[in-house]
PDB file of C-alpha atoms in Angstrom:
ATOM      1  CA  UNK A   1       0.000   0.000   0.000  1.00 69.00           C
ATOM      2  CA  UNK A   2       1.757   3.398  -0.722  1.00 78.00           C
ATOM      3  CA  UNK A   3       0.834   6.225   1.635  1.00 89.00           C
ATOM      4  CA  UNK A   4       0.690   9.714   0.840  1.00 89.00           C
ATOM      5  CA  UNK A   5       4.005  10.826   2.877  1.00 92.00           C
ATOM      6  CA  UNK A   6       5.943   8.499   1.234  1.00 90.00           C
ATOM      7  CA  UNK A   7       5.761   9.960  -2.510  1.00 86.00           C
ATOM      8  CA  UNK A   8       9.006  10.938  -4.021  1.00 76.00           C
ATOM      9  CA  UNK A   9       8.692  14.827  -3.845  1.00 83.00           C
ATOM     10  CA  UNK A  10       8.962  14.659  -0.003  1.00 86.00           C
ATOM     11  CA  UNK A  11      11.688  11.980  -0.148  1.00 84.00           C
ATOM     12  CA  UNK A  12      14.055  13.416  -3.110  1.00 76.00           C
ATOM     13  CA  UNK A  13      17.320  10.967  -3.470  1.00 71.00           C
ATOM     14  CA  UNK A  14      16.642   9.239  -0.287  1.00 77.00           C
ATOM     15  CA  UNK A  15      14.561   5.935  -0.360  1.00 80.00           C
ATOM     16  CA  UNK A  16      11.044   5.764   1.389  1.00 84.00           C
ATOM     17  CA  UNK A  17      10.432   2.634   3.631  1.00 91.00           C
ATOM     18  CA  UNK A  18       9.910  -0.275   2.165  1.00 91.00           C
ATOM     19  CA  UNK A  19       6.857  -1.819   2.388  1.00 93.00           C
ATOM     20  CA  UNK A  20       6.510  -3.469   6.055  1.00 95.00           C
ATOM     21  CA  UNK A  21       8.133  -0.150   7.584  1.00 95.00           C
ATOM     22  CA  UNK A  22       5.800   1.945   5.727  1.00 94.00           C
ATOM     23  CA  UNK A  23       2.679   0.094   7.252  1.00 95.00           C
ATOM     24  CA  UNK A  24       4.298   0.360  11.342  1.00 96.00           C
ATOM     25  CA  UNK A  25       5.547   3.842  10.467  1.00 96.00           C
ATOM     26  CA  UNK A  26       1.580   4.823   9.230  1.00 96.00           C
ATOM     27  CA  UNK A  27       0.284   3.129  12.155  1.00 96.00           C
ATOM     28  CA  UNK A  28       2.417   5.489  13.914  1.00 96.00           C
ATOM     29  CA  UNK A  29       1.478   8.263  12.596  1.00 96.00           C
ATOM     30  CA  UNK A  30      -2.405   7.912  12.834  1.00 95.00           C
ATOM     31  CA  UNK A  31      -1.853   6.416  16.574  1.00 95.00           C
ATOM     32  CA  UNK A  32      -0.196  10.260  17.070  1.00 95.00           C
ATOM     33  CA  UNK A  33      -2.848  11.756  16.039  1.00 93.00           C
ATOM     34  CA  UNK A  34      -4.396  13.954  18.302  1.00 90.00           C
ATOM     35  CA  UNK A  35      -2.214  13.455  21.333  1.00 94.00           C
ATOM     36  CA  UNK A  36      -0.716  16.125  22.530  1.00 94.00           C
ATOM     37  CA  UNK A  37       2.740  16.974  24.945  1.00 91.00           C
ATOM     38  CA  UNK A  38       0.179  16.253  27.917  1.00 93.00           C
ATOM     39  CA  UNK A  39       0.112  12.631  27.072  1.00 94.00           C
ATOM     40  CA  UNK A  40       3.822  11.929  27.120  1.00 93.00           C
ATOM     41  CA  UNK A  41       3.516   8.200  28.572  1.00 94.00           C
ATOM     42  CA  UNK A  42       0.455   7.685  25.813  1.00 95.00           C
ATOM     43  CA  UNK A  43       3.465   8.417  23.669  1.00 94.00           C
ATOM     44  CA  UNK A  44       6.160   6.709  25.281  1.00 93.00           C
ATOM     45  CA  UNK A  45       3.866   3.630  25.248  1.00 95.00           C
ATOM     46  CA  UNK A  46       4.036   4.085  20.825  1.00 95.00           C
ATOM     47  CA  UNK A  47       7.409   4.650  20.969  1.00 94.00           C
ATOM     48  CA  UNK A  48       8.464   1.259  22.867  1.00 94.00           C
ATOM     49  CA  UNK A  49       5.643  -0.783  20.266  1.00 95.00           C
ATOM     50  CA  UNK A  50       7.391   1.081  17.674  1.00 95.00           C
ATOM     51  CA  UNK A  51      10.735  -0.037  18.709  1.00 94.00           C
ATOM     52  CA  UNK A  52       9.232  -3.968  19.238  1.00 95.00           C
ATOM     53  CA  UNK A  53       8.360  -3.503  15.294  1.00 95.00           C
ATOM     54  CA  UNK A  54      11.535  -2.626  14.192  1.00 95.00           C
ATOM     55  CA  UNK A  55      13.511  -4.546  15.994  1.00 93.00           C
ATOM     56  CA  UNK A  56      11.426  -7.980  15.056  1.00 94.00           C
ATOM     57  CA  UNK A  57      12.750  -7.043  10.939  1.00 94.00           C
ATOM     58  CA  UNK A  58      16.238  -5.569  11.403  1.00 92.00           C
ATOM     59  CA  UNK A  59      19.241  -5.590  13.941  1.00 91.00           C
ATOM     60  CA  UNK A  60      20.348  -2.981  16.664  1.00 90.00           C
ATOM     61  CA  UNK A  61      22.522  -1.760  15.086  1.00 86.00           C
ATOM     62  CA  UNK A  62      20.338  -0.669  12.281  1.00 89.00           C
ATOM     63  CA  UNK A  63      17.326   0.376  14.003  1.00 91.00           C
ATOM     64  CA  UNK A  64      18.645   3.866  14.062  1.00 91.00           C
ATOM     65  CA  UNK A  65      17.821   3.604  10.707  1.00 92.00           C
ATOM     66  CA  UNK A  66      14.122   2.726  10.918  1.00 93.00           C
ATOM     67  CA  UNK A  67      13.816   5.814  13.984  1.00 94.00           C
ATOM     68  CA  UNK A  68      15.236   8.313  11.233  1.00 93.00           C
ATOM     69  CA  UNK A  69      13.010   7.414   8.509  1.00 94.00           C
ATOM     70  CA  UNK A  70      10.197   7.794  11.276  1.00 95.00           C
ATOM     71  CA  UNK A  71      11.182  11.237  11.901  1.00 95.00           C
ATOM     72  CA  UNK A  72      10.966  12.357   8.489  1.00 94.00           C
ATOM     73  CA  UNK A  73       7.650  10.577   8.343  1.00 94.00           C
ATOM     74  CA  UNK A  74       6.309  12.628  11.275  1.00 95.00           C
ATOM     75  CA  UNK A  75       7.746  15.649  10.024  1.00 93.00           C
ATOM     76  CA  UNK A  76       5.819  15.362   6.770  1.00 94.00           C
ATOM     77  CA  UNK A  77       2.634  14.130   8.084  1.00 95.00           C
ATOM     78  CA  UNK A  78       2.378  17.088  10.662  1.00 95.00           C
ATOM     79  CA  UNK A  79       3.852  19.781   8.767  1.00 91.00           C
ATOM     80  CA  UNK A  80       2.798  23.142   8.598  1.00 86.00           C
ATOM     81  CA  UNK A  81       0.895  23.092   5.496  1.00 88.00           C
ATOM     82  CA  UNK A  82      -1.021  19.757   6.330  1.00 89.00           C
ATOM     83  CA  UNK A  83      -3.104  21.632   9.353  1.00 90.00           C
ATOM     84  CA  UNK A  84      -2.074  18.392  12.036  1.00 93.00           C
ATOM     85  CA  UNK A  85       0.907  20.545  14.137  1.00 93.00           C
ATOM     86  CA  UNK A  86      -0.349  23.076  16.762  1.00 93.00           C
ATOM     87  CA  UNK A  87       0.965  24.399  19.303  1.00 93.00           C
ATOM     88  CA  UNK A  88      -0.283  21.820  21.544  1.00 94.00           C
ATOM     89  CA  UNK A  89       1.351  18.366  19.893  1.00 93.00           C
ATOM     90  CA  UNK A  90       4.471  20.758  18.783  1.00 92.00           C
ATOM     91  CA  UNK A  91       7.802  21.720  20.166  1.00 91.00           C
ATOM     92  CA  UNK A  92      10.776  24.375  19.707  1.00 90.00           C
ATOM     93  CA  UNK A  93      13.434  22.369  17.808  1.00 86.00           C
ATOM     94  CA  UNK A  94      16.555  23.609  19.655  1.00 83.00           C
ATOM     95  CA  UNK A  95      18.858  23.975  15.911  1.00 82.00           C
ATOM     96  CA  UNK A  96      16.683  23.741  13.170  1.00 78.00           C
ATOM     97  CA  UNK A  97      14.402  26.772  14.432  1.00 80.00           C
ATOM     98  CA  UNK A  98      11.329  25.159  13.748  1.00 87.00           C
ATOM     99  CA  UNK A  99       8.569  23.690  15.074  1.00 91.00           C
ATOM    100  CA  UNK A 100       8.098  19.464  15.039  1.00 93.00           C
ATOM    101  CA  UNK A 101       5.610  17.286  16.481  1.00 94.00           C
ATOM    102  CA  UNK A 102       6.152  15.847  19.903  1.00 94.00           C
ATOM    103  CA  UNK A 103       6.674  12.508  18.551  1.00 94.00           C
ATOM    104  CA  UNK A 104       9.790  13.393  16.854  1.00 93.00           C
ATOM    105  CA  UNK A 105      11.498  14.027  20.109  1.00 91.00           C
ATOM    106  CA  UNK A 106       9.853  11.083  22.138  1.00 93.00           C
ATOM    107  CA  UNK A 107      10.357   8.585  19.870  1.00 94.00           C
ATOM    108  CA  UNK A 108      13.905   7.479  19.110  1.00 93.00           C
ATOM    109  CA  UNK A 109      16.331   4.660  19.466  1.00 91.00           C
ATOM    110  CA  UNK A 110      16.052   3.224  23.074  1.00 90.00           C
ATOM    111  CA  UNK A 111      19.013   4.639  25.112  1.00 89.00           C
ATOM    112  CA  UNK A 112      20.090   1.185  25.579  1.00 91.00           C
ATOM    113  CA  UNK A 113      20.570   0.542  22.363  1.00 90.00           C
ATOM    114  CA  UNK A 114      22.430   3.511  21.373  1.00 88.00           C
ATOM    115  CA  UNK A 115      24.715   3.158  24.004  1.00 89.00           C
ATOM    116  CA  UNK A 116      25.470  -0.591  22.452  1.00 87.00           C
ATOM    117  CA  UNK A 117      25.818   1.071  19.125  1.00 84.00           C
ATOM    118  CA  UNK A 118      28.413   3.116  19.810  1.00 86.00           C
ATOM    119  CA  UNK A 119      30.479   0.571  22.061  1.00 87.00           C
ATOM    120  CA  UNK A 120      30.430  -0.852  18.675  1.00 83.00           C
ATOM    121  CA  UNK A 121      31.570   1.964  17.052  1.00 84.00           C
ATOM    122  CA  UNK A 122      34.310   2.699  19.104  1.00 88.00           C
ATOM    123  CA  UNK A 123      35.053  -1.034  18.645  1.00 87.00           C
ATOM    124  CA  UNK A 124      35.485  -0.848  15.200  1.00 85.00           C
ATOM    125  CA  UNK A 125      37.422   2.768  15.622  1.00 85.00           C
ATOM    126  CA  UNK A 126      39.877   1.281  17.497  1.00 88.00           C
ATOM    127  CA  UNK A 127      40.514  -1.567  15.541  1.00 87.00           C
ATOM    128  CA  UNK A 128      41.017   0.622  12.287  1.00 85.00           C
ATOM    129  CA  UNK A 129      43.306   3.198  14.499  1.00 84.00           C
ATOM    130  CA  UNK A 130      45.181  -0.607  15.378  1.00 86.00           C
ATOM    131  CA  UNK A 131      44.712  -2.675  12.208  1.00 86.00           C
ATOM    132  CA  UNK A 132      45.949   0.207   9.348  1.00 81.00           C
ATOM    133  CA  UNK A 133      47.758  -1.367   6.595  1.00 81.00           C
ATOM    134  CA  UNK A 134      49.753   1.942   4.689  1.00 81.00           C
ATOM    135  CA  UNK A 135      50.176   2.001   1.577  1.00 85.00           C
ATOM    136  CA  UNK A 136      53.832   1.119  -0.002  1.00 88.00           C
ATOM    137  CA  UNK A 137      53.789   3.195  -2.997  1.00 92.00           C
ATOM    138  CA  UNK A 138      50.893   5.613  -3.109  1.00 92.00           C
ATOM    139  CA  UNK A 139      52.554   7.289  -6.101  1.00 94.00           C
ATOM    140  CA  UNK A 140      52.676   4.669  -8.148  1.00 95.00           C
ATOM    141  CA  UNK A 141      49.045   3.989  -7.776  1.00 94.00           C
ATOM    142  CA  UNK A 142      48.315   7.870  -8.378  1.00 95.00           C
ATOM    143  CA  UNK A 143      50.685   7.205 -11.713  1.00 96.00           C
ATOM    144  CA  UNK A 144      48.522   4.303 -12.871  1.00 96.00           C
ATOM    145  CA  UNK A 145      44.893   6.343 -12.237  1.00 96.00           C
ATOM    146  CA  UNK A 146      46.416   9.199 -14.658  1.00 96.00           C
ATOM    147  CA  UNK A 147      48.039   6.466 -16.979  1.00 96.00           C
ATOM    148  CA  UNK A 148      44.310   5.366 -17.766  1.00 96.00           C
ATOM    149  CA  UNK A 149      42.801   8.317 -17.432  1.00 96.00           C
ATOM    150  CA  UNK A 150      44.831  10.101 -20.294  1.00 96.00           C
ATOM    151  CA  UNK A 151      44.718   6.973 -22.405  1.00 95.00           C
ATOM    152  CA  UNK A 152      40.707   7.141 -22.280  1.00 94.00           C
ATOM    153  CA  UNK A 153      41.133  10.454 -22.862  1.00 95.00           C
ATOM    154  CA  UNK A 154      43.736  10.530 -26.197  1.00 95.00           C
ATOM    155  CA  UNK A 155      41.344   7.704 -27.447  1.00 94.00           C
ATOM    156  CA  UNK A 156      38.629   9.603 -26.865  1.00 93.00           C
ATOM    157  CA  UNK A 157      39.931  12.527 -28.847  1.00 92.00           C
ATOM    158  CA  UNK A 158      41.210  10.578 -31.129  1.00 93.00           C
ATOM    159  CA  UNK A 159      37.241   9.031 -32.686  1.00 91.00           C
ATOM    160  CA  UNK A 160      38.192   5.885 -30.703  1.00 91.00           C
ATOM    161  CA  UNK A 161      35.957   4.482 -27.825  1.00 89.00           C
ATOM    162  CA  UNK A 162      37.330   5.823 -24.525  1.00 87.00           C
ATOM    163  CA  UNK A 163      36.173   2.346 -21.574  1.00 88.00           C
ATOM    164  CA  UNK A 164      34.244   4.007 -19.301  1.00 86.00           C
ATOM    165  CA  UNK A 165      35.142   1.424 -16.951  1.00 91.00           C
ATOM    166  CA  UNK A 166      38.846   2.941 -16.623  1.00 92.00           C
ATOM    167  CA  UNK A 167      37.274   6.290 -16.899  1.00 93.00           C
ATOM    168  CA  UNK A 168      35.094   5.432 -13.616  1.00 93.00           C
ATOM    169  CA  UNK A 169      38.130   3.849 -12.086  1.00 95.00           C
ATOM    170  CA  UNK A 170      40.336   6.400 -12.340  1.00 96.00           C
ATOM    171  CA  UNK A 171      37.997   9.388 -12.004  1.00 95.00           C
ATOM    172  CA  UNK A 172      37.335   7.554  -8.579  1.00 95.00           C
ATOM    173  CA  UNK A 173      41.006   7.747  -7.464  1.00 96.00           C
ATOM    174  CA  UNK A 174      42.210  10.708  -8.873  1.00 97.00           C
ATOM    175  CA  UNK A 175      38.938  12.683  -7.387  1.00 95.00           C
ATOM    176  CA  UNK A 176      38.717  10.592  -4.390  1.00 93.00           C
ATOM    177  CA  UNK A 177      34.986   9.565  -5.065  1.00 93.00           C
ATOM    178  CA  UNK A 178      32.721   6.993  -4.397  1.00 91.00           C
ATOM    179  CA  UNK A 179      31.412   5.173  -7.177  1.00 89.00           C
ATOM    180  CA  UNK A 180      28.332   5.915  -6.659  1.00 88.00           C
ATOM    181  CA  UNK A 181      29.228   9.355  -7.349  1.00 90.00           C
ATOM    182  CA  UNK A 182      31.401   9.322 -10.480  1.00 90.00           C
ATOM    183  CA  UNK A 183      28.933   6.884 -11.759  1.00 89.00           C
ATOM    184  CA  UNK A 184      25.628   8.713 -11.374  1.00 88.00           C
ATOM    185  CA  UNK A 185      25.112  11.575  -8.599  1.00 87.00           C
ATOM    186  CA  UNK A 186      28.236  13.732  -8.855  1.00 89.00           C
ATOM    187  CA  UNK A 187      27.944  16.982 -10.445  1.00 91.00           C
ATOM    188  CA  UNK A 188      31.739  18.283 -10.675  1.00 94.00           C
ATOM    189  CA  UNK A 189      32.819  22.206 -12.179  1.00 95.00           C
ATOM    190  CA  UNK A 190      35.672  24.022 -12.611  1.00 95.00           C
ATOM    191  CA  UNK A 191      37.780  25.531  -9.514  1.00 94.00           C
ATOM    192  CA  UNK A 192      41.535  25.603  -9.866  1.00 95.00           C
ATOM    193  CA  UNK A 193      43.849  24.123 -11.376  1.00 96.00           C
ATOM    194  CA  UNK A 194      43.931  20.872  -8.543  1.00 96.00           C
ATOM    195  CA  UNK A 195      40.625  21.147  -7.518  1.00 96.00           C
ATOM    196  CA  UNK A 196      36.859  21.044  -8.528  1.00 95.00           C
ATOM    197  CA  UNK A 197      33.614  21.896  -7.330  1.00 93.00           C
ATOM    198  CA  UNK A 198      31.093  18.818  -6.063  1.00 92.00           C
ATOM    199  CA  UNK A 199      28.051  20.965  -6.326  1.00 90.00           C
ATOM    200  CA  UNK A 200      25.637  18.188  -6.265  1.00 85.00           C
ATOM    201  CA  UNK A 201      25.464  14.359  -5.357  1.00 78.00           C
ATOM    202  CA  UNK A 202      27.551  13.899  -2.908  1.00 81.00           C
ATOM    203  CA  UNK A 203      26.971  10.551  -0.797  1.00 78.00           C
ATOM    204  CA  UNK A 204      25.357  11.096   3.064  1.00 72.00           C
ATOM    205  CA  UNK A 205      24.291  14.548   3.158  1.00 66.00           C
ATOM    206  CA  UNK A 206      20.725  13.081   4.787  1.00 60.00           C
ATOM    207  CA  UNK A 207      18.984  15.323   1.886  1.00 58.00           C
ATOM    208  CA  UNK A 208      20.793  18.768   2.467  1.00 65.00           C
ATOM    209  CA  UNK A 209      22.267  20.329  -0.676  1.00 71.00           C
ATOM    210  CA  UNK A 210      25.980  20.926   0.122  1.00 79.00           C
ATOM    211  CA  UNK A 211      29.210  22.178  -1.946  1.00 87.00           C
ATOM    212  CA  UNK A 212      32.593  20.933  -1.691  1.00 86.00           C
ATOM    213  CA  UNK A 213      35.886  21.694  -2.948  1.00 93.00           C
ATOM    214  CA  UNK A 214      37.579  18.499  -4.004  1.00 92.00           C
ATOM    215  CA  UNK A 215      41.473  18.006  -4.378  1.00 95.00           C
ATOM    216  CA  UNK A 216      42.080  16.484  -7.482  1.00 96.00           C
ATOM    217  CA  UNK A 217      45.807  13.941  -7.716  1.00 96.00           C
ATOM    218  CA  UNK A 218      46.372  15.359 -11.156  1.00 96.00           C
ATOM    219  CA  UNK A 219      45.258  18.782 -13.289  1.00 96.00           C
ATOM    220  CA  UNK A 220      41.578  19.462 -12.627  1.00 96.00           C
ATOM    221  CA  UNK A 221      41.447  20.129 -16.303  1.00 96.00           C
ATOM    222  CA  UNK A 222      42.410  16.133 -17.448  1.00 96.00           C
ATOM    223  CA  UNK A 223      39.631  15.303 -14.777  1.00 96.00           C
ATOM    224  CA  UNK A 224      36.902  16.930 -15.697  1.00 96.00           C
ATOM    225  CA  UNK A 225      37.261  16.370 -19.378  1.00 96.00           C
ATOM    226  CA  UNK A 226      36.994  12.801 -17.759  1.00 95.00           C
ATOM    227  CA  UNK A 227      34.189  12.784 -16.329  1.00 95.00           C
ATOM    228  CA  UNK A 228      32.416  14.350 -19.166  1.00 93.00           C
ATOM    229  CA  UNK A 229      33.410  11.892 -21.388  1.00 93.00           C
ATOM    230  CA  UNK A 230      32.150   9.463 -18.859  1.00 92.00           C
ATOM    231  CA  UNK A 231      28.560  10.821 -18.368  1.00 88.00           C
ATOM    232  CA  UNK A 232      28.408  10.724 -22.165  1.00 86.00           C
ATOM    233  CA  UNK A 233      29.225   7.292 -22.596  1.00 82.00           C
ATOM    234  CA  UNK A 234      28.016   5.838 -19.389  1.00 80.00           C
ATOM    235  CA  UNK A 235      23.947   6.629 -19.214  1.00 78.00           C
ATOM    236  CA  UNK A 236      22.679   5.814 -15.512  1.00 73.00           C
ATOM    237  CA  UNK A 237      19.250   8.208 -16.116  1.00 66.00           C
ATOM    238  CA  UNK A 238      17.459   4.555 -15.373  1.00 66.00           C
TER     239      UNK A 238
END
């Protein structure tokens, strides 16, 4: 069943919830309705069924997940324009200067399980911070990105077909990219002459629109040409 707060215009680049989320997150929402900060344990008493819900379809550690799509559900669903926040169900929020609905600040990840989460976390820091393996000869792999970056490019030039899998590759390295990015999202313009500007799709910006200068390993110049080359030839509008 698809709901009306989970059509793409309120969503943008981010997925909705799948199908099973969708349904507990609309149950949710409609068990919200009309409760207001006076009935905090009414709330409380959602937020731990909630959590039950989640947690019988995905792990701990990525329940976090489920509570954040939640959010943005309630956010949408009592909005301003939609006539469900007032001043009763609503609070202050303390950065974004605006008003949410209660629920948004009541129900979240259970304390417990945050604080297991980022045990975890520091886990995994720690064994990164312990476990680094450096690399030997960084400029010979910087050599080989520009070695098949310029030969895409002079075949390119040249009539020839220029692989957009060494384009991708390369463009990756040399621009320090995901692939994600050079393949589809990333929108890169001129800067300097060892830099360019990421003025759209970058990875994890939770929907905010964000520019970057990037450092580019070799002329900016040789890179972008690259990576229009490679949005000609590699066609991810599907």
């Amino acid at each position: 069943m698809t709901y009306e707060w989970t059509q793409e215009p309120y969503w943008g680049k981010q997925k909705p919830p799948v199908t099973w989320e969708a349904q507990v997150i609309n149950d949710t929402l409609l068990a919200l309705e009309g409760l207001t900060r006076q009935q905090e344990d009414e709330i409380e008493k959602i937020a731990k069924q909630v959590s039950e819900k989640f947690l019988e379809r995905v792990s701990p550690a990525s329940v976090k997940n489920c509570f954040s799509r939640l959010h943005k559900a309630i956010r949408i669903y009592f909005s301003d324009s939609s006539g469900r926040l007032t001043p009763d169900n609503s609070y202050s929020h303390p950065t974004r200067q605006t008003r949410e609905h209660i629920g948004c600040l009541l129900i979240d990840t259970p304390d417990e399980i945050k604080a297991a989460n980022q045990g975890l976390q520091r886990q995994a820091l720690d064994w990164k911070q312990h476990n680094v393996t450096p690399i030997n000869n960084p400029d010979a792999i910087v050599a080989k990105g520009r070695e098949m970056l310029e030969t895409a490019l002079v075949h390119h030039r040249g009539g020839e077909f220029a692989s957009y899998l060494d384009l991708s590759v390369s463009l990756a390295l040399l621009a320090g990219l995901r692939a994600g990015e050079i393949l589809r999202d990333a929108v890169l313009q001129p800067s300097s002459d060892y830099t360019v500007m990421l003025v759209e799709g970058q990875a994890k910006t939770r929907g905010q629109q964000r520019i970057y200068e990037m450092p580019t390993l070799i002329e900016a110049s040789n890179v972008l040409e690259g990576y229009q080359i490679l949005r000609e030839t590699f066609k991810t509008s599907d």
